[in-house]
Coordinates of C-alpha atoms and ligand atoms in Angstrom, one line a residue:
X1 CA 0.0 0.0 0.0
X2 CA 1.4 3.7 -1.1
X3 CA -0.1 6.9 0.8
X4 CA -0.3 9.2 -1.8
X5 CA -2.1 12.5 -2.1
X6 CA -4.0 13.7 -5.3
X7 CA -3.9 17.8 -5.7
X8 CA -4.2 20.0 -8.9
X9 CA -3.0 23.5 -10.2
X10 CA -5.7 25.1 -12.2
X11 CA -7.0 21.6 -13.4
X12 CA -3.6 20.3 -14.4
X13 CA -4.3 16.9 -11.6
X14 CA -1.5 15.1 -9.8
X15 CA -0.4 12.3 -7.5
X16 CA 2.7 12.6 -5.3
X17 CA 4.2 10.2 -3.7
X18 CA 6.6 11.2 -0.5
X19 CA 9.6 8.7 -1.6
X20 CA 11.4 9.7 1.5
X21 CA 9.3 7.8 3.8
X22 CA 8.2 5.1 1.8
X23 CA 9.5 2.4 -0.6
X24 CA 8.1 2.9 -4.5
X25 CA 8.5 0.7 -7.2
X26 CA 9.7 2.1 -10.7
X27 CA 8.5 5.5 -11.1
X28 CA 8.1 4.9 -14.6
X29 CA 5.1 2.0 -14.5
X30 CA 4.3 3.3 -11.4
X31 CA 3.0 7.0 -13.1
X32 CA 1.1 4.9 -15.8
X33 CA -0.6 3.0 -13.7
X34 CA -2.1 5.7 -10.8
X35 CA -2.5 8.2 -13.6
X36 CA -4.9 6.2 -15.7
X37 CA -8.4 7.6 -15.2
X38 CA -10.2 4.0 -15.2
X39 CA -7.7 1.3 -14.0
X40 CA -5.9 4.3 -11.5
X41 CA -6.3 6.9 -9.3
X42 CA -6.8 9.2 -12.7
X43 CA -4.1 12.4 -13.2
X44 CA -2.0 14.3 -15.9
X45 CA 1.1 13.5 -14.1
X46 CA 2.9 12.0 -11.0
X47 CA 5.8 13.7 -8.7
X48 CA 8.2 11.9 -6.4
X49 CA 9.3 13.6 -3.0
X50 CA 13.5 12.5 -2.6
X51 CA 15.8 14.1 -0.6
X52 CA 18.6 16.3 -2.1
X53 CA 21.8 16.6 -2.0
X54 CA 22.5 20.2 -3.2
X55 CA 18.5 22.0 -2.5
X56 CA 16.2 21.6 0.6
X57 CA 14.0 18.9 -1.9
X58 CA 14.1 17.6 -4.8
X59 CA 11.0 16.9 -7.6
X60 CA 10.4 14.0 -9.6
X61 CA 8.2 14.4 -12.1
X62 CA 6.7 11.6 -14.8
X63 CA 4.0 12.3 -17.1
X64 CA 0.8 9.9 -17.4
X65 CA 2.2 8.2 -20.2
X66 CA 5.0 7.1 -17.9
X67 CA 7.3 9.5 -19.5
X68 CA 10.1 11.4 -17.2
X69 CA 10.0 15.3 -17.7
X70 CA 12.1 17.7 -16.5
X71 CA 9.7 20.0 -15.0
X72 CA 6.6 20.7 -14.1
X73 CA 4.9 24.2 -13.4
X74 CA 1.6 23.4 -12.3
X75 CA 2.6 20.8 -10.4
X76 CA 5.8 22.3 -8.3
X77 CA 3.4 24.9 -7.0
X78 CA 1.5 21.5 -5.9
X79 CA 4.7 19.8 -4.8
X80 CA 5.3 23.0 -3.1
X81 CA 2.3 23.1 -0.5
X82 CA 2.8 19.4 -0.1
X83 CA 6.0 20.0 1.4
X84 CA 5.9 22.7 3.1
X85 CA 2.6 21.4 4.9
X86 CA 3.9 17.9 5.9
X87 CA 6.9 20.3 7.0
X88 CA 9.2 17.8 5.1
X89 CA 10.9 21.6 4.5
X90 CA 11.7 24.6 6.6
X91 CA 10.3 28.2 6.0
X92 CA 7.8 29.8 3.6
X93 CA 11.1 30.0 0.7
X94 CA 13.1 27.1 -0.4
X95 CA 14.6 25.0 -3.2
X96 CA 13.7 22.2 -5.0
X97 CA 16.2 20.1 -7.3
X98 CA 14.4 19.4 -10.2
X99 CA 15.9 17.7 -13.7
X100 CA 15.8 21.4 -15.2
X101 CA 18.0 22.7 -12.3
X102 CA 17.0 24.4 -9.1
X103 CA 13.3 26.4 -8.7
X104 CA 12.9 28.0 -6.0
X105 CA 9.0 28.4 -4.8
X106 CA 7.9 31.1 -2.1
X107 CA 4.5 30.4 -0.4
X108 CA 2.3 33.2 -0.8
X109 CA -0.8 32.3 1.3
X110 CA -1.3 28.8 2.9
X111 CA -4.7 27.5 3.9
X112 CA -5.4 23.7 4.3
X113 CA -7.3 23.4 1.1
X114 CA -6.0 25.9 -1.1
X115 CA -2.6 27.9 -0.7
X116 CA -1.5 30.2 -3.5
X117 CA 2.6 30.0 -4.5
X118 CA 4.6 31.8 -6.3
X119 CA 7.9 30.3 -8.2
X120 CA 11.0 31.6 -9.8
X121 CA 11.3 29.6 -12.5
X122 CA 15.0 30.4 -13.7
X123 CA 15.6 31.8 -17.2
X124 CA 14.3 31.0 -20.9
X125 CA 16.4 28.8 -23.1
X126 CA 16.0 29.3 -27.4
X127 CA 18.6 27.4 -28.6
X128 CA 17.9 24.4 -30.7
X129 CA 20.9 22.2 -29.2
X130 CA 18.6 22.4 -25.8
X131 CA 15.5 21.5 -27.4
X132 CA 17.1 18.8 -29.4
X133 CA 15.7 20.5 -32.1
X134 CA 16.3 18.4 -35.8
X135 CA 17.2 21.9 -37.3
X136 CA 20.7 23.9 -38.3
X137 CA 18.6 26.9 -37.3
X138 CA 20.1 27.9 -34.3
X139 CA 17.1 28.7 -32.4
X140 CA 13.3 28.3 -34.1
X141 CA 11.6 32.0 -33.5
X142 CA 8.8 32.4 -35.4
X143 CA 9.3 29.5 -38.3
X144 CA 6.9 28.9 -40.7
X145 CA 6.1 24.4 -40.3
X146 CA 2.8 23.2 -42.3
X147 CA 0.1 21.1 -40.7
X148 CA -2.4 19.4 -42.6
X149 CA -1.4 22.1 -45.5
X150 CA -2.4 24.9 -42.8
X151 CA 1.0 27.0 -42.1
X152 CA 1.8 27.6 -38.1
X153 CA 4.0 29.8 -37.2
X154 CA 6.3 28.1 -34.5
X155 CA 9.0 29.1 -31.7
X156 CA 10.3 26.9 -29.7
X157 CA 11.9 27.2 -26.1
X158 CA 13.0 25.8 -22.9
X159 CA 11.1 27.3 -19.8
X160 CA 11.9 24.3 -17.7
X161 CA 10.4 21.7 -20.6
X162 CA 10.5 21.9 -23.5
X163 CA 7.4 23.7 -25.7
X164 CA 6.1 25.5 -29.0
X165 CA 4.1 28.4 -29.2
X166 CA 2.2 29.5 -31.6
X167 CA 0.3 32.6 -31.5
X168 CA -3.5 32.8 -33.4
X169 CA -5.8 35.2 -34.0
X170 CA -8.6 33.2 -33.3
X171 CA -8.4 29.9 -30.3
X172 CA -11.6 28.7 -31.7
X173 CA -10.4 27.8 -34.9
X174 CA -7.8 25.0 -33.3
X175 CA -8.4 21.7 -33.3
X176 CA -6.0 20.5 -30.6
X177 CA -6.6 17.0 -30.9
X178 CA -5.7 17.0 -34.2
X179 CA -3.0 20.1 -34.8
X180 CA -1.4 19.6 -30.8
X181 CA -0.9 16.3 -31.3
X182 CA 0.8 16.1 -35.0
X183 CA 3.4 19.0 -33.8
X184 CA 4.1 17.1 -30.5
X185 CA 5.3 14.3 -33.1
X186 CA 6.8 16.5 -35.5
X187 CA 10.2 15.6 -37.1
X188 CA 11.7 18.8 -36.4
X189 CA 11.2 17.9 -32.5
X190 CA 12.8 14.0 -32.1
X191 CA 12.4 14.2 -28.1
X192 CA 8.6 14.9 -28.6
X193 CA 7.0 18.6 -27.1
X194 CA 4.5 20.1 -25.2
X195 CA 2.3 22.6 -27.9
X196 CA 0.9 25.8 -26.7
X197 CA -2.0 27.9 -28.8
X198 CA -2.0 31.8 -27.6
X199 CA -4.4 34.3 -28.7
X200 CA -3.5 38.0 -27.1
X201 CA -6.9 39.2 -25.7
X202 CA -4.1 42.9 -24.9
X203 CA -1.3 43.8 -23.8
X204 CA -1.7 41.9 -20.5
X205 CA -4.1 38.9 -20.9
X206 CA -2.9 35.9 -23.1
X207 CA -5.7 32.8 -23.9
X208 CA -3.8 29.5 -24.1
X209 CA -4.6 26.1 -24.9
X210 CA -2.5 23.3 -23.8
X211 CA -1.1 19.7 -25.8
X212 CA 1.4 18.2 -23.4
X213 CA 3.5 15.8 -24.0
X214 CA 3.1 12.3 -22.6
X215 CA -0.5 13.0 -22.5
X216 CA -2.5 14.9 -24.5
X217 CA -5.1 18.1 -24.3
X218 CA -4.6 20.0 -20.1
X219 CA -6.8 22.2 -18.5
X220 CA -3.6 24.1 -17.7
X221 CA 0.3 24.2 -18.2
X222 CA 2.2 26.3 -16.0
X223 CA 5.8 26.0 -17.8
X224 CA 3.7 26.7 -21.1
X225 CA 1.8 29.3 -19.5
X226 CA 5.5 30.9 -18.7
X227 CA 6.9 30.3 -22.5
X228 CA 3.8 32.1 -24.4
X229 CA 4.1 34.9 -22.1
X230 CA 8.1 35.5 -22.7
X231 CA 7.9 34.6 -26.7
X232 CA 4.7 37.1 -27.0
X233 CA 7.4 39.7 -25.2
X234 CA 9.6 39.7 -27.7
X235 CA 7.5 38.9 -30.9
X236 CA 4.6 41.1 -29.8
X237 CA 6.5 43.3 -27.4
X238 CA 3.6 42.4 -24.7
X239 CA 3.9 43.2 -21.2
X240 CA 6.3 41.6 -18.9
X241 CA 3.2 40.6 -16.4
X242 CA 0.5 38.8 -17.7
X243 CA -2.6 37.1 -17.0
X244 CA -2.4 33.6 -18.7
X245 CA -6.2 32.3 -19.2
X246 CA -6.2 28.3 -19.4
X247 CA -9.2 26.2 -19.5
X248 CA -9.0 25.7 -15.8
X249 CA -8.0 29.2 -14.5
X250 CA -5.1 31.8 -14.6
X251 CA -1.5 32.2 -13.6
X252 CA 0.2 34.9 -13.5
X253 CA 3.9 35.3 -15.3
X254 CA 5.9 37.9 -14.8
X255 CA 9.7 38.7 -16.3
X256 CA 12.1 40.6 -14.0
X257 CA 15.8 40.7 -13.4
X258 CA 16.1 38.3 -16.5
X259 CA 14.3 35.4 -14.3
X260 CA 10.4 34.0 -15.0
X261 CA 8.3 34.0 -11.8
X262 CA 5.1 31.9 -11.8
X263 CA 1.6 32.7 -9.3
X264 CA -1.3 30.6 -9.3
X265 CA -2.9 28.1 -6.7
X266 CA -2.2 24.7 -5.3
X267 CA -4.9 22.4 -4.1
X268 CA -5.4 19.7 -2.6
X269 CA -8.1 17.4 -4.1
X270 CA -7.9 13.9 -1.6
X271 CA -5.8 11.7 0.1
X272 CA -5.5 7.6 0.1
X273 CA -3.6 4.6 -0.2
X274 CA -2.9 2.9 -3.5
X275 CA -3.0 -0.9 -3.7
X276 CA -0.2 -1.9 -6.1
X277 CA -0.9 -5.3 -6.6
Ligands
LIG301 N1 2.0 20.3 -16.9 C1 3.3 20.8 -16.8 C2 4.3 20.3 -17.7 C3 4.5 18.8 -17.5 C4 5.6 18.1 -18.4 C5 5.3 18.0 -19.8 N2 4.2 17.3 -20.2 C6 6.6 17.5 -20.5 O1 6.7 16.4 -21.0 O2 7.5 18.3 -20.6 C7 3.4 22.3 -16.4 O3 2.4 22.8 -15.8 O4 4.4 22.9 -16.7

């Protein structure tokens, strides 16, 4: 039997697992199975608590798929209020080792339900080495790649994962099943990546819709959230704090001293045991 708890970031839905203080099987199967939403608990993604070496914590995040990702933005504000209210850190700041490097969250308010976080998510990436990008083109800003005979124009960046963005005039003309899916798989992007659709309501309010990798249409992606608004800065010259809208609420992302910081809630949905066998 694993205690686990099951908690969401603006509909993006997660299972963590304290590995500190109990034994899990591989991660890998592990994610597959809790995450499916008939056989399993149901969730876009898992996290593993493990100590760290060189932060206060460290993150382990899988996708539902099974998949290991680097990061997860949504889900570290989650990770977050899980540590910080089983106290398994000290103090309302710390950091967390995560496969993208170190993040460092700040609790912002903290009730037992709900507790909102912010979290400085370290600098954008462009270049096309880092996004293992099948491309001479040393970074991908604003490239014209054909769908289905539609042309969409495309940047790529690291915000933590990897992800495209690709700014419309109109959200409602996307089919994300089809068009998120097909660019997740796209040749130019061998390691796979999460697609994000932005329409600029102004200056400061962005609409996104969300394909992750590893498992398909989100209510919400926090690290995609982050990458529309610092590609619509410099394509669009939009402002350097915005409201992203996702289908399940809105996170703030603002740019300053070079850095990305990321606000939204944490919740907490349940808590259980899950019967491996
Ligand atoms: N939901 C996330 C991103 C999760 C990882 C992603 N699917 C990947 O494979 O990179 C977020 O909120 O950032």
């Amino acid at each position: 039997m694993l205690e686990f708890i099951k908690m969401h970031g603006l509909g993006n839905d997660f299972i963590i697992f304290d590995g500190i203080n109990q034994d899990l099987p591989d991660h890998n199967e592990l994610a597959k199975k809790v995450c499916d939403r008939h056989f399993g608990i149901g969730a876009d993604g898992m996290m593993v608590v493990k100590q760290s070496s060189s932060s206060d914590i460290k993150m382990l995040f899988y996708n539902a798929d099974g998949s290991q990702a680097p990061m997860c933005g949504n889900g570290i504000r989650c990770f977050a209020k899980y540590v910080f209210d089983e106290k398994l850190v000290r103090g309302k700041e710390f950091e967390v080792e995560t496969l993208a490097g170190i993040m460092r969250p700040r609790i912002i308010s903290s009730e037992e339900k709900i507790s909102f976080i912010e979290v400085n998510l370290g600098k954008a990436y462009f270049s096309s080495e880092m996004i293992h990008a099948n491309t001479n083109k040393e970074k991908i800003l604003n490239e014209s790649i054909e769908i289905d005979g539609n042309i969409f124009k495309i940047s790529a960046v690291v915000v933590g994962s990897v992800h495209a963005v690709i700014f419309v005039d109109d959200l409602n003309k996307i089919d994300i099943n089809v068009i998120g899916r097909k660019i997740e798989n796209h040749q130019l992007f061998p390691n796979k990546i999460n697609v994000n659709f932005c329409q600029i309501i102004d200056d400061t309010n962005f609409q996104v819709l969300t394909w992750e990798r590893g498992v398909g249409q989100t209510l919400a992606c926090g690290t995609g959230a982050a990458s529309a608004a610092v590609v619509g800065s410099i394509l669009y010259n939009t402002s350097k704090k915005v409201n992203v809208h996702l289908l399940g609420g809105t996170v703030e992302i603002e740019q300053r001293d070079n850095e990305i910081f990321m606000t939204g809630p944490a919740e907490v949905i349940c808590k259980g045991v899950y019967y491996d066998k």
